[in-house]
Amino acid sequence: MSDPKKLYIKTYGCQMNVYDSERMAEALGGQGYVETQTPDDADMILLNTCHIREKAAEKVYSELGRFKGLKAAKPDLKIGVAGCVAQAEGQEIMRRQPLVDLVVGPSSYHHLPEMEAKTRKGEKALVTDFPEEDKFAKLKGRPKAARGPTAFLSVQEGCDKFCAFCVVPYTRGAEYSRPVETVLSEARDLVERGVREITLLGQNVNAYHGAGPDGDEWSLARLIWALDDVDGLERIRFTTSHPNDMDDDLIEAHGTCDKLMPYLHLPVQSGSDRILKRMNRSHTAESYLRLIERIREARPDILLSGDFIVGFPEETEEDFQATMDLVAEVNYGYAYSFKYSTRPGTPAAERAQVDEDVKSERLYRLQDLITQQQRAIQDAMVGREVGVLFEKPGRLDGQMAGKSDHLHAVHVRDASLSVGELRRVRITESGTNSLAGELA
Ligand code: SAH
Ligand code: SF4
Ligand code: F3S
């Protein structure tokens, strides 16, 4: 038998890309590939790319340039580009970088095996269709041999919201929800392979409306309750949500479903109604704050996280101040903030842009506030008892690292612990980026 071919995948962008990379590796596993951690000995290199901000997209071209030497030394090496840059700039990538053999958009991964075969014959392969089918159901291959105790599971893809700054509706296409049965069987399969925590993924995961076995459309809340019945699955999370799709059942589940973890990523982007309107967000700062109030009533200790854009076109100092006020009122456990990045083809790209220096200065102030909140919330965990799912050995001898219910990194020094255990831990110390504790 010939040696297996080696596949190196580099993943950029969001968790959906992480999930997709895993499924692509499985699909190519069926073609005789095993994964390698370095491009140097690879027979195929796949970049799974992100188009969300300009920097992310430009990285792809510089990364590709770095493979020139490798390809010269090994002409048989195949280089592929997947993900959202592939979708947005497929033809352009082939033109700008002739060493690329394969370009595949995020909705076409089930074509990978035949595309790979084509490149082996020395041809180029490009597929960026939006087919009306469940690519995941068609993506067969060889399941990953070793698995940790946590896993992502994509249940929803695409976006119909068209926020004025965002490329996702163009790169991922229209909203699509996978049928309930396929999600449940994938979840059961993961649990059989040792997974104890599943994070349900979607660009608008709470807009999930998959076909149920009873012929009804199921909401995300209903799907979560069905997952709650899966024996051996201990924790459920989901991301990313849109405020307008937080329905009553989902809010209630946060108070009543024990397996649903007290953490919610709910991006608002801005605290100014004037800007929210221009962003086409179809919610106001006030409606977001009232929503947070209701979620906290259902689950008082929930840890909230969000996304913010500073320097959206026409954002004034007053608008920005409204964002600072909103952040001050919510009190986030985590938050991600970005300078607005002009994306070709989106409506906001046409409007009056804010000065780069102004953006930088606002980002600095916002991040300063967010860091203070994050710290205070993390520090307040000291003395509390929390659940921790241990995922890997820590840096020190006899130490194990994992995540708390609230998604804080926690490490515990106790030689009796092993990977995959879910234990109660008393938090004793709060460090820079993690908590320390002891078994309760
Ligand atoms: N679907 C998710 C987010 C997808 S993108 C949601 O609606 O919440 C992740 C984050 O990137 C967004 O929440 C936004 O804060 C940021 N983002 C998207 N487009 C951007 C742009 N053009 N410039 C800067 N940040 C952007
Ligand atoms: Fe982008 Fe808005 Fe859709 Fe989120 S909801 S993916 S920010 S268009
Ligand atoms: Fe980036 Fe595409 Fe995800 S643009 S954030 S990889 S959906």
Tab-separated table of C-alpha atoms and ligand atoms in Angstrom:
chain	number	residue	atom	x	y	z
A	1	MET	CA	0.000	0.000	0.000
A	2	SER	CA	1.217	3.505	-0.783
A	3	ASP	CA	1.812	6.025	1.979
A	4	PRO	CA	-1.153	8.245	2.766
A	5	LYS	CA	-1.054	11.690	1.213
A	6	LYS	CA	-0.741	14.587	3.613
A	7	LEU	CA	-3.186	17.443	3.976
A	8	TYR	CA	-2.397	20.733	5.678
A	9	ILE	CA	-5.383	22.976	6.420
A	10	LYS	CA	-5.056	26.495	7.759
A	11	THR	CA	-8.247	28.025	9.086
A	12	TYR	CA	-9.098	31.727	9.361
A	13	GLY	CA	-12.288	33.459	10.461
A	14	CYS	CA	-15.203	32.212	12.477
A	15	GLN	CA	-16.101	28.940	14.162
A	16	MET	CA	-18.112	27.871	11.151
A	17	ASN	CA	-14.858	27.753	9.254
A	18	VAL	CA	-13.344	25.623	12.016
A	19	TYR	CA	-16.230	23.194	11.649
A	20	ASP	CA	-15.988	23.259	7.850
A	21	SER	CA	-12.248	22.556	7.948
A	22	GLU	CA	-12.895	19.486	10.033
A	23	ARG	CA	-15.507	18.249	7.589
A	24	MET	CA	-13.236	18.952	4.602
A	25	ALA	CA	-10.445	16.962	6.244
A	26	GLU	CA	-12.912	14.109	6.710
A	27	ALA	CA	-14.059	14.330	3.095
A	28	LEU	CA	-10.469	14.262	1.822
A	29	GLY	CA	-9.754	11.443	4.290
A	30	GLY	CA	-11.908	9.355	1.972
A	31	GLN	CA	-9.423	10.235	-0.796
A	32	GLY	CA	-6.531	8.859	1.217
A	33	TYR	CA	-5.354	12.026	2.970
A	34	VAL	CA	-4.243	12.314	6.585
A	35	GLU	CA	-3.795	15.671	8.289
A	36	THR	CA	-0.396	17.159	8.994
A	37	GLN	CA	0.423	20.130	11.217
A	38	THR	CA	2.914	21.752	8.850
A	39	PRO	CA	2.796	22.801	5.182
A	40	ASP	CA	6.367	21.561	4.652
A	41	ASP	CA	5.554	17.886	4.100
A	42	ALA	CA	2.033	18.388	2.672
A	43	ASP	CA	0.749	16.997	-0.644
A	44	MET	CA	-2.155	19.380	-0.451
A	45	ILE	CA	-2.479	22.753	1.267
A	46	LEU	CA	-5.920	24.174	1.863
A	47	LEU	CA	-6.486	27.706	3.138
A	48	ASN	CA	-9.948	28.112	4.629
A	49	THR	CA	-10.363	31.841	4.386
A	50	CYS	CA	-12.359	34.755	5.832
A	51	HIS	CA	-13.593	37.838	3.981
A	52	ILE	CA	-15.132	39.755	6.873
A	53	ARG	CA	-12.539	42.546	7.074
A	54	GLU	CA	-9.978	43.776	4.564
A	55	LYS	CA	-6.996	42.542	6.591
A	56	ALA	CA	-8.424	39.043	6.795
A	57	ALA	CA	-8.890	38.879	3.031
A	58	GLU	CA	-5.453	40.314	2.181
A	59	LYS	CA	-3.749	37.736	4.417
A	60	VAL	CA	-4.715	35.049	1.928
A	61	TYR	CA	-2.588	36.476	-0.866
A	62	SER	CA	0.481	36.970	1.315
A	63	GLU	CA	0.067	33.449	2.707
A	64	LEU	CA	-0.222	31.999	-0.815
A	65	GLY	CA	2.930	33.842	-1.858
A	66	ARG	CA	4.825	32.042	0.896
A	67	PHE	CA	4.055	28.655	-0.689
A	68	LYS	CA	5.958	29.464	-3.888
A	69	GLY	CA	9.145	27.784	-2.684
A	70	LEU	CA	7.305	24.687	-1.535
A	71	LYS	CA	5.560	24.310	-4.857
A	72	ALA	CA	8.802	24.783	-6.783
A	73	ALA	CA	10.446	22.048	-4.715
A	74	LYS	CA	7.446	19.731	-5.046
A	75	PRO	CA	5.527	20.359	-8.294
A	76	ASP	CA	2.965	17.717	-7.286
A	77	LEU	CA	1.856	19.824	-4.324
A	78	LYS	CA	-1.744	20.987	-4.746
A	79	ILE	CA	-2.841	24.317	-3.313
A	80	GLY	CA	-6.467	25.119	-2.647
A	81	VAL	CA	-8.437	28.090	-1.356
A	82	ALA	CA	-11.744	27.496	0.420
A	83	GLY	CA	-14.012	29.693	2.517
A	84	CYS	CA	-15.402	33.163	2.107
A	85	VAL	CA	-12.566	34.732	0.084
A	86	ALA	CA	-12.893	31.810	-2.341
A	87	GLN	CA	-16.584	32.617	-2.657
A	88	ALA	CA	-16.092	36.355	-3.086
A	89	GLU	CA	-12.995	36.385	-5.297
A	90	GLY	CA	-12.782	32.905	-6.844
A	91	GLN	CA	-11.759	33.867	-10.402
A	92	GLU	CA	-9.593	36.701	-9.142
A	93	ILE	CA	-7.592	34.323	-6.895
A	94	MET	CA	-6.846	32.031	-9.836
A	95	ARG	CA	-5.711	35.041	-11.854
A	96	ARG	CA	-3.679	36.762	-9.158
A	97	GLN	CA	-1.969	33.621	-7.931
A	98	PRO	CA	-1.298	31.015	-10.647
A	99	LEU	CA	-0.006	28.467	-8.135
A	100	VAL	CA	-3.564	27.893	-6.904
A	101	ASP	CA	-5.030	24.622	-8.238
A	102	LEU	CA	-8.393	24.624	-6.551
A	103	VAL	CA	-10.971	27.176	-5.388
A	104	VAL	CA	-14.058	26.018	-3.527
A	105	GLY	CA	-16.803	28.166	-1.986
A	106	PRO	CA	-18.349	27.353	1.417
A	107	SER	CA	-21.531	25.923	-0.100
A	108	SER	CA	-19.707	23.493	-2.377
A	109	TYR	CA	-17.511	21.419	-0.073
A	110	HIS	CA	-19.271	18.201	-1.029
A	111	HIS	CA	-17.589	18.582	-4.464
A	112	LEU	CA	-14.099	18.429	-2.929
A	113	PRO	CA	-13.344	14.746	-3.651
A	114	GLU	CA	-14.052	15.094	-7.388
A	115	MET	CA	-12.264	18.457	-7.456
A	116	GLU	CA	-9.184	16.933	-5.849
A	117	ALA	CA	-9.215	14.149	-8.451
A	118	LYS	CA	-9.311	16.778	-11.183
A	119	THR	CA	-6.252	18.586	-9.799
A	120	ARG	CA	-4.388	15.255	-9.722
A	121	LYS	CA	-4.848	15.154	-13.491
A	122	GLY	CA	-3.169	18.533	-13.682
A	123	GLU	CA	-6.368	20.518	-14.218
A	124	LYS	CA	-7.646	23.479	-12.223
A	125	ALA	CA	-10.914	23.164	-10.310
A	126	LEU	CA	-13.257	25.979	-9.288
A	127	VAL	CA	-16.747	25.606	-7.789
A	128	THR	CA	-18.540	28.472	-6.057
A	129	ASP	CA	-22.204	27.546	-6.571
A	130	PHE	CA	-25.001	27.974	-4.064
A	131	PRO	CA	-26.777	24.650	-4.512
A	132	GLU	CA	-30.164	23.996	-2.909
A	133	GLU	CA	-29.026	20.993	-0.904
A	134	ASP	CA	-27.517	19.998	2.405
A	135	LYS	CA	-23.808	19.944	1.640
A	136	PHE	CA	-23.127	18.362	5.015
A	137	ALA	CA	-25.425	15.419	4.304
A	138	LYS	CA	-23.500	14.840	1.081
A	139	LEU	CA	-20.106	15.310	2.710
A	140	LYS	CA	-19.022	11.791	3.466
A	141	GLY	CA	-15.540	10.581	4.254
A	142	ARG	CA	-13.659	9.199	7.171
A	143	PRO	CA	-14.556	10.505	10.631
A	144	LYS	CA	-11.740	12.025	12.618
A	145	ALA	CA	-9.982	9.334	14.659
A	146	ALA	CA	-9.249	11.260	17.846
A	147	ARG	CA	-11.701	13.759	19.331
A	148	GLY	CA	-11.606	16.009	22.349
A	149	PRO	CA	-14.604	16.389	24.682
A	150	THR	CA	-15.970	19.465	22.884
A	151	ALA	CA	-17.232	19.864	19.329
A	152	PHE	CA	-18.842	22.348	16.976
A	153	LEU	CA	-21.905	21.379	15.006
A	154	SER	CA	-23.186	23.649	12.236
A	155	VAL	CA	-26.981	23.663	12.160
A	156	GLN	CA	-27.638	26.801	10.173
A	157	GLU	CA	-25.802	28.650	7.445
A	158	GLY	CA	-26.099	31.867	5.569
A	159	CYS	CA	-27.825	35.128	6.370
A	160	ASP	CA	-30.819	37.073	5.067
A	161	LYS	CA	-30.254	40.125	7.270
A	162	PHE	CA	-27.993	42.191	5.014
A	163	CYS	CA	-26.432	44.485	7.590
A	164	ALA	CA	-25.013	47.337	5.522
A	165	PHE	CA	-21.373	46.575	6.442
A	166	CYS	CA	-21.320	42.815	6.104
A	167	VAL	CA	-20.214	40.368	3.392
A	168	VAL	CA	-21.682	37.225	4.951
A	169	PRO	CA	-25.002	37.258	3.047
A	170	TYR	CA	-22.939	37.301	-0.156
A	171	THR	CA	-20.297	34.743	0.812
A	172	ARG	CA	-22.543	32.285	2.648
A	173	GLY	CA	-25.766	32.798	0.735
A	174	ALA	CA	-29.351	32.667	1.985
A	175	GLU	CA	-30.343	31.268	5.379
A	176	TYR	CA	-30.563	27.521	5.423
A	177	SER	CA	-31.318	25.212	8.369
A	178	ARG	CA	-30.294	21.572	8.442
A	179	PRO	CA	-33.082	19.080	9.153
A	180	VAL	CA	-33.534	18.126	12.828
A	181	GLU	CA	-32.838	14.408	12.313
A	182	THR	CA	-29.457	14.973	10.657
A	183	VAL	CA	-28.432	17.313	13.478
A	184	LEU	CA	-29.518	14.847	16.161
A	185	SER	CA	-27.807	11.899	14.537
A	186	GLU	CA	-24.596	13.872	14.129
A	187	ALA	CA	-24.831	14.886	17.790
A	188	ARG	CA	-25.359	11.270	18.926
A	189	ASP	CA	-22.424	10.209	16.806
A	190	LEU	CA	-20.195	12.857	18.393
A	191	VAL	CA	-21.266	11.775	21.889
A	192	GLU	CA	-20.435	8.152	21.025
A	193	ARG	CA	-16.951	9.349	20.149
A	194	GLY	CA	-16.489	10.986	23.549
A	195	VAL	CA	-17.890	14.480	23.033
A	196	ARG	CA	-19.623	15.938	26.085
A	197	GLU	CA	-20.182	19.525	24.974
A	198	ILE	CA	-21.624	20.666	21.648
A	199	THR	CA	-21.706	24.234	20.363
A	200	LEU	CA	-24.399	24.676	17.736
A	201	LEU	CA	-23.205	26.996	15.021
A	202	GLY	CA	-24.826	29.327	12.546
A	203	GLN	CA	-24.298	32.853	11.238
A	204	ASN	CA	-27.776	33.408	12.646
A	205	VAL	CA	-28.102	30.300	14.718
A	206	ASN	CA	-31.162	31.486	16.623
A	207	ALA	CA	-33.000	31.950	13.317
A	208	TYR	CA	-32.803	28.149	13.015
A	209	HIS	CA	-35.974	26.670	11.554
A	210	GLY	CA	-35.120	23.137	10.488
A	211	ALA	CA	-37.579	20.543	9.218
A	212	GLY	CA	-38.584	18.328	12.136
A	213	PRO	CA	-39.418	14.611	11.966
A	214	ASP	CA	-43.066	15.519	12.692
A	215	GLY	CA	-43.300	17.686	9.579
A	216	ASP	CA	-43.202	20.921	11.600
A	217	GLU	CA	-40.487	23.546	11.447
A	218	TRP	CA	-38.482	23.376	14.654
A	219	SER	CA	-37.069	26.426	16.404
A	220	LEU	CA	-33.607	26.479	17.974
A	221	ALA	CA	-35.209	26.146	21.429
A	222	ARG	CA	-36.991	22.977	20.362
A	223	LEU	CA	-33.774	21.582	18.905
A	224	ILE	CA	-31.964	22.338	22.160
A	225	TRP	CA	-34.613	20.485	24.154
A	226	ALA	CA	-34.209	17.464	21.865
A	227	LEU	CA	-30.448	17.584	22.423
A	228	ASP	CA	-31.113	17.845	26.148
A	229	ASP	CA	-32.480	14.264	25.885
A	230	VAL	CA	-29.254	12.899	24.383
A	231	ASP	CA	-27.625	10.784	27.114
A	232	GLY	CA	-23.949	11.503	27.597
A	233	LEU	CA	-24.205	15.030	26.212
A	234	GLU	CA	-23.639	17.311	29.202
A	235	ARG	CA	-23.364	20.817	27.806
A	236	ILE	CA	-25.006	22.762	24.993
A	237	ARG	CA	-23.976	26.161	23.656
A	238	PHE	CA	-24.890	28.089	20.523
A	239	THR	CA	-23.437	30.982	18.539
A	240	THR	CA	-23.915	33.523	16.854
A	241	SER	CA	-27.284	35.047	17.571
A	242	HIS	CA	-29.121	38.066	16.246
A	243	PRO	CA	-31.148	40.098	18.783
A	244	ASN	CA	-34.252	39.991	16.577
A	245	ASP	CA	-34.342	36.194	16.606
A	246	MET	CA	-34.198	35.727	20.396
A	247	ASP	CA	-37.691	34.263	20.814
A	248	ASP	CA	-39.478	33.636	24.134
A	249	ASP	CA	-38.831	29.889	24.124
A	250	LEU	CA	-35.126	30.386	23.678
A	251	ILE	CA	-34.986	32.936	26.501
A	252	GLU	CA	-36.955	30.583	28.722
A	253	ALA	CA	-34.635	27.659	27.879
A	254	HIS	CA	-31.780	29.639	29.407
A	255	GLY	CA	-33.625	29.514	32.712
A	256	THR	CA	-34.913	25.939	32.542
A	257	CYS	CA	-32.565	23.758	30.482
A	258	ASP	CA	-29.749	22.567	32.756
A	259	LYS	CA	-27.506	21.539	29.875
A	260	LEU	CA	-27.727	24.953	28.229
A	261	MET	CA	-24.739	26.925	29.522
A	262	PRO	CA	-25.053	30.427	31.047
A	263	TYR	CA	-23.260	32.211	28.234
A	264	LEU	CA	-24.744	34.153	25.347
A	265	HIS	CA	-23.039	35.921	22.470
A	266	LEU	CA	-25.478	38.573	21.319
A	267	PRO	CA	-23.876	41.197	19.062
A	268	VAL	CA	-25.426	44.676	18.952
A	269	GLN	CA	-22.694	46.484	16.898
A	270	SER	CA	-23.525	50.007	18.090
A	271	GLY	CA	-25.376	51.859	20.833
A	272	SER	CA	-26.582	54.666	18.581
A	273	ASP	CA	-30.016	54.324	16.982
A	274	ARG	CA	-28.955	56.622	14.159
A	275	ILE	CA	-26.071	54.278	13.300
A	276	LEU	CA	-28.076	51.102	13.909
A	277	LYS	CA	-30.564	52.356	11.372
A	278	ARG	CA	-27.838	53.049	8.826
A	279	MET	CA	-26.430	49.604	9.572
A	280	ASN	CA	-29.825	48.106	8.697
A	281	ARG	CA	-29.881	46.268	12.021
A	282	SER	CA	-33.666	46.649	12.515
A	283	HIS	CA	-33.391	46.923	16.274
A	284	THR	CA	-32.689	49.861	18.561
A	285	ALA	CA	-30.335	50.228	21.494
A	286	GLU	CA	-33.359	50.350	23.779
A	287	SER	CA	-34.932	47.176	22.396
A	288	TYR	CA	-31.576	45.413	22.832
A	289	LEU	CA	-31.315	46.554	26.448
A	290	ARG	CA	-34.865	45.389	27.207
A	291	LEU	CA	-34.046	42.047	25.632
A	292	ILE	CA	-30.965	41.680	27.838
A	293	GLU	CA	-33.152	42.467	30.837
A	294	ARG	CA	-35.521	39.615	29.964
A	295	ILE	CA	-32.646	37.195	29.391
A	296	ARG	CA	-31.169	38.103	32.763
A	297	GLU	CA	-34.531	37.595	34.424
A	298	ALA	CA	-34.580	34.061	33.010
A	299	ARG	CA	-30.954	33.361	33.939
A	300	PRO	CA	-29.526	35.924	36.365
A	301	ASP	CA	-25.909	34.713	36.229
A	302	ILE	CA	-25.704	34.552	32.426
A	303	LEU	CA	-22.469	35.904	31.004
A	304	LEU	CA	-23.029	38.147	28.014
A	305	SER	CA	-20.746	38.797	25.124
A	306	GLY	CA	-21.080	40.963	22.043
A	307	ASP	CA	-19.550	42.411	18.899
A	308	PHE	CA	-18.998	46.105	18.184
A	309	ILE	CA	-17.995	48.101	15.156
A	310	VAL	CA	-16.475	51.547	15.685
A	311	GLY	CA	-16.148	54.154	12.974
A	312	PHE	CA	-19.020	52.995	10.824
A	313	PRO	CA	-19.582	55.620	8.072
A	314	GLU	CA	-20.933	58.900	9.466
A	315	GLU	CA	-20.427	57.822	13.108
A	316	THR	CA	-20.007	60.972	15.218
A	317	GLU	CA	-18.429	61.313	18.652
A	318	GLU	CA	-21.961	61.446	20.060
A	319	ASP	CA	-22.887	58.176	18.324
A	320	PHE	CA	-19.766	56.576	19.686
A	321	GLN	CA	-20.571	57.836	23.169
A	322	ALA	CA	-23.926	56.075	22.895
A	323	THR	CA	-22.029	52.824	22.270
A	324	MET	CA	-19.900	53.446	25.364
A	325	ASP	CA	-23.076	54.092	27.375
A	326	LEU	CA	-24.671	50.884	26.157
A	327	VAL	CA	-21.577	48.874	27.048
A	328	ALA	CA	-21.527	50.492	30.485
A	329	GLU	CA	-25.153	49.528	31.011
A	330	VAL	CA	-24.878	45.910	29.818
A	331	ASN	CA	-21.603	44.944	31.508
A	332	TYR	CA	-20.048	42.329	29.222
A	333	GLY	CA	-18.096	39.273	30.248
A	334	TYR	CA	-16.462	39.277	26.830
A	335	ALA	CA	-16.760	41.516	23.792
A	336	TYR	CA	-15.132	41.723	20.419
A	337	SER	CA	-14.680	45.129	18.852
A	338	PHE	CA	-13.475	46.062	15.409
A	339	LYS	CA	-12.707	49.138	13.372
A	340	TYR	CA	-15.173	49.370	10.526
A	341	SER	CA	-13.602	47.906	7.402
A	342	THR	CA	-14.931	48.905	3.986
A	343	ARG	CA	-16.098	45.827	2.095
A	344	PRO	CA	-16.569	46.015	-1.652
A	345	GLY	CA	-20.137	45.477	-2.774
A	346	THR	CA	-21.759	46.322	0.570
A	347	PRO	CA	-24.024	49.400	0.870
A	348	ALA	CA	-21.939	51.059	3.621
A	349	ALA	CA	-18.909	51.143	1.326
A	350	GLU	CA	-20.620	53.953	-0.619
A	351	ARG	CA	-21.032	56.268	2.377
A	352	ALA	CA	-18.818	58.929	3.941
A	353	GLN	CA	-15.990	57.110	5.691
A	354	VAL	CA	-14.628	57.990	9.136
A	355	ASP	CA	-10.974	58.921	9.482
A	356	GLU	CA	-8.666	56.009	10.311
A	357	ASP	CA	-7.142	57.877	13.299
A	358	VAL	CA	-10.563	58.576	14.725
A	359	LYS	CA	-11.477	54.898	14.395
A	360	SER	CA	-8.284	53.842	16.165
A	361	GLU	CA	-8.843	56.246	19.009
A	362	ARG	CA	-12.448	55.109	19.513
A	363	LEU	CA	-11.456	51.474	19.377
A	364	TYR	CA	-8.863	52.111	22.065
A	365	ARG	CA	-11.414	53.731	24.390
A	366	LEU	CA	-14.002	51.017	23.813
A	367	GLN	CA	-11.552	48.193	24.357
A	368	ASP	CA	-10.333	49.810	27.532
A	369	LEU	CA	-13.867	49.824	28.941
A	370	ILE	CA	-14.566	46.263	27.781
A	371	THR	CA	-11.324	44.990	29.319
A	372	GLN	CA	-12.234	46.528	32.666
A	373	GLN	CA	-15.647	44.837	32.616
A	374	GLN	CA	-14.192	41.540	31.523
A	375	ARG	CA	-11.639	41.651	34.323
A	376	ALA	CA	-14.151	42.564	37.001
A	377	ILE	CA	-16.500	39.763	35.960
A	378	GLN	CA	-13.671	37.243	35.849
A	379	ASP	CA	-12.307	38.373	39.232
A	380	ALA	CA	-15.763	38.069	40.772
A	381	MET	CA	-15.678	34.324	40.055
A	382	VAL	CA	-13.156	33.866	42.868
A	383	GLY	CA	-14.801	32.017	45.763
A	384	ARG	CA	-17.573	30.634	43.532
A	385	GLU	CA	-18.152	27.022	42.614
A	386	VAL	CA	-18.552	26.322	38.901
A	387	GLY	CA	-18.697	23.366	36.549
A	388	VAL	CA	-15.528	22.782	34.515
A	389	LEU	CA	-15.135	20.444	31.558
A	390	PHE	CA	-11.470	19.469	31.338
A	391	GLU	CA	-10.155	19.534	27.781
A	392	LYS	CA	-6.378	19.120	27.925
A	393	PRO	CA	-3.350	18.909	30.215
A	394	GLY	CA	-2.208	22.313	31.461
A	395	ARG	CA	1.289	23.760	31.188
A	396	LEU	CA	2.365	22.674	34.666
A	397	ASP	CA	2.907	19.150	35.897
A	398	GLY	CA	-0.313	17.451	37.048
A	399	GLN	CA	-2.385	20.397	35.824
A	400	MET	CA	-5.548	20.156	33.721
A	401	ALA	CA	-7.180	22.963	31.745
A	402	GLY	CA	-10.782	23.370	30.749
A	403	LYS	CA	-13.685	25.777	30.410
A	404	SER	CA	-16.166	26.815	33.041
A	405	ASP	CA	-19.915	26.945	32.450
A	406	HIS	CA	-19.425	30.643	31.722
A	407	LEU	CA	-16.647	29.844	29.227
A	408	HIS	CA	-13.791	31.095	31.385
A	409	ALA	CA	-10.524	29.213	30.985
A	410	VAL	CA	-9.864	27.365	34.263
A	411	HIS	CA	-6.907	25.277	35.380
A	412	VAL	CA	-6.702	22.924	38.317
A	413	ARG	CA	-3.683	21.089	39.686
A	414	ASP	CA	-4.842	17.616	40.659
A	415	ALA	CA	-3.195	14.436	39.427
A	416	SER	CA	-6.462	12.493	39.665
A	417	LEU	CA	-8.088	14.489	36.839
A	418	SER	CA	-8.327	13.312	33.259
A	419	VAL	CA	-9.447	14.808	29.936
A	420	GLY	CA	-13.205	14.746	29.406
A	421	GLU	CA	-14.163	14.951	33.078
A	422	LEU	CA	-16.832	17.445	34.095
A	423	ARG	CA	-16.288	18.468	37.714
A	424	ARG	CA	-17.324	21.071	40.235
A	425	VAL	CA	-14.461	23.451	40.928
A	426	ARG	CA	-14.037	26.146	43.546
A	427	ILE	CA	-12.308	29.153	42.008
A	428	THR	CA	-9.381	30.365	44.102
A	429	GLU	CA	-7.540	32.798	41.861
A	430	SER	CA	-8.046	35.071	38.869
A	431	GLY	CA	-5.064	35.481	36.531
A	432	THR	CA	-4.572	37.506	33.353
A	433	ASN	CA	-6.475	35.247	31.006
A	434	SER	CA	-7.624	32.381	33.157
A	435	LEU	CA	-8.906	31.260	36.536
A	436	ALA	CA	-7.317	28.776	38.897
A	437	GLY	CA	-9.254	26.522	41.233
A	438	GLU	CA	-9.479	23.287	43.172
A	439	LEU	CA	-11.917	20.396	42.998
A	440	ALA	CA	-14.933	21.088	45.174
B	1	SAH	N1	-23.587	36.773	12.134
B	1	SAH	C1	-22.955	37.370	13.198
B	1	SAH	C2	-21.627	38.012	12.946
B	1	SAH	C3	-20.845	37.712	11.772
B	1	SAH	S1	-19.391	38.583	11.509
B	1	SAH	C4	-23.872	38.407	13.740
B	1	SAH	O1	-24.717	38.919	13.067
B	1	SAH	O2	-23.698	38.740	14.873
B	1	SAH	C5	-18.682	38.826	13.089
B	1	SAH	C6	-18.522	40.248	13.456
B	1	SAH	O3	-17.639	40.895	12.590
B	1	SAH	C7	-19.790	41.064	13.378
B	1	SAH	O4	-20.608	40.894	14.479
B	1	SAH	C8	-19.241	42.467	13.271
B	1	SAH	O5	-19.057	43.038	14.530
B	1	SAH	C9	-17.898	42.269	12.592
B	1	SAH	N2	-17.916	42.773	11.225
B	1	SAH	C10	-18.670	42.349	10.195
B	1	SAH	N3	-18.438	43.102	9.088
B	1	SAH	C11	-17.507	44.024	9.435
B	1	SAH	C12	-16.858	45.103	8.741
B	1	SAH	N4	-17.137	45.393	7.482
B	1	SAH	N5	-15.953	45.838	9.438
B	1	SAH	C13	-15.673	45.572	10.724
B	1	SAH	N6	-16.251	44.592	11.416
B	1	SAH	C14	-17.163	43.810	10.796
B	2	SF4	FE1	-23.551	39.921	8.831
B	2	SF4	FE2	-25.647	41.116	9.902
B	2	SF4	FE3	-25.924	38.715	8.824
B	2	SF4	FE4	-24.574	39.001	11.080
B	2	SF4	S1	-26.781	39.418	10.787
B	2	SF4	S2	-23.951	37.793	9.321
B	2	SF4	S3	-23.583	40.968	10.825
B	2	SF4	S4	-25.433	40.586	7.747
B	3	F3S	FE1	-15.311	35.190	7.887
B	3	F3S	FE2	-16.912	33.885	6.314
B	3	F3S	FE3	-16.946	33.398	8.897
B	3	F3S	S1	-16.368	35.990	6.120
B	3	F3S	S2	-16.410	35.361	9.739
B	3	F3S	S3	-15.282	33.016	7.538
B	3	F3S	S4	-18.678	33.403	7.521
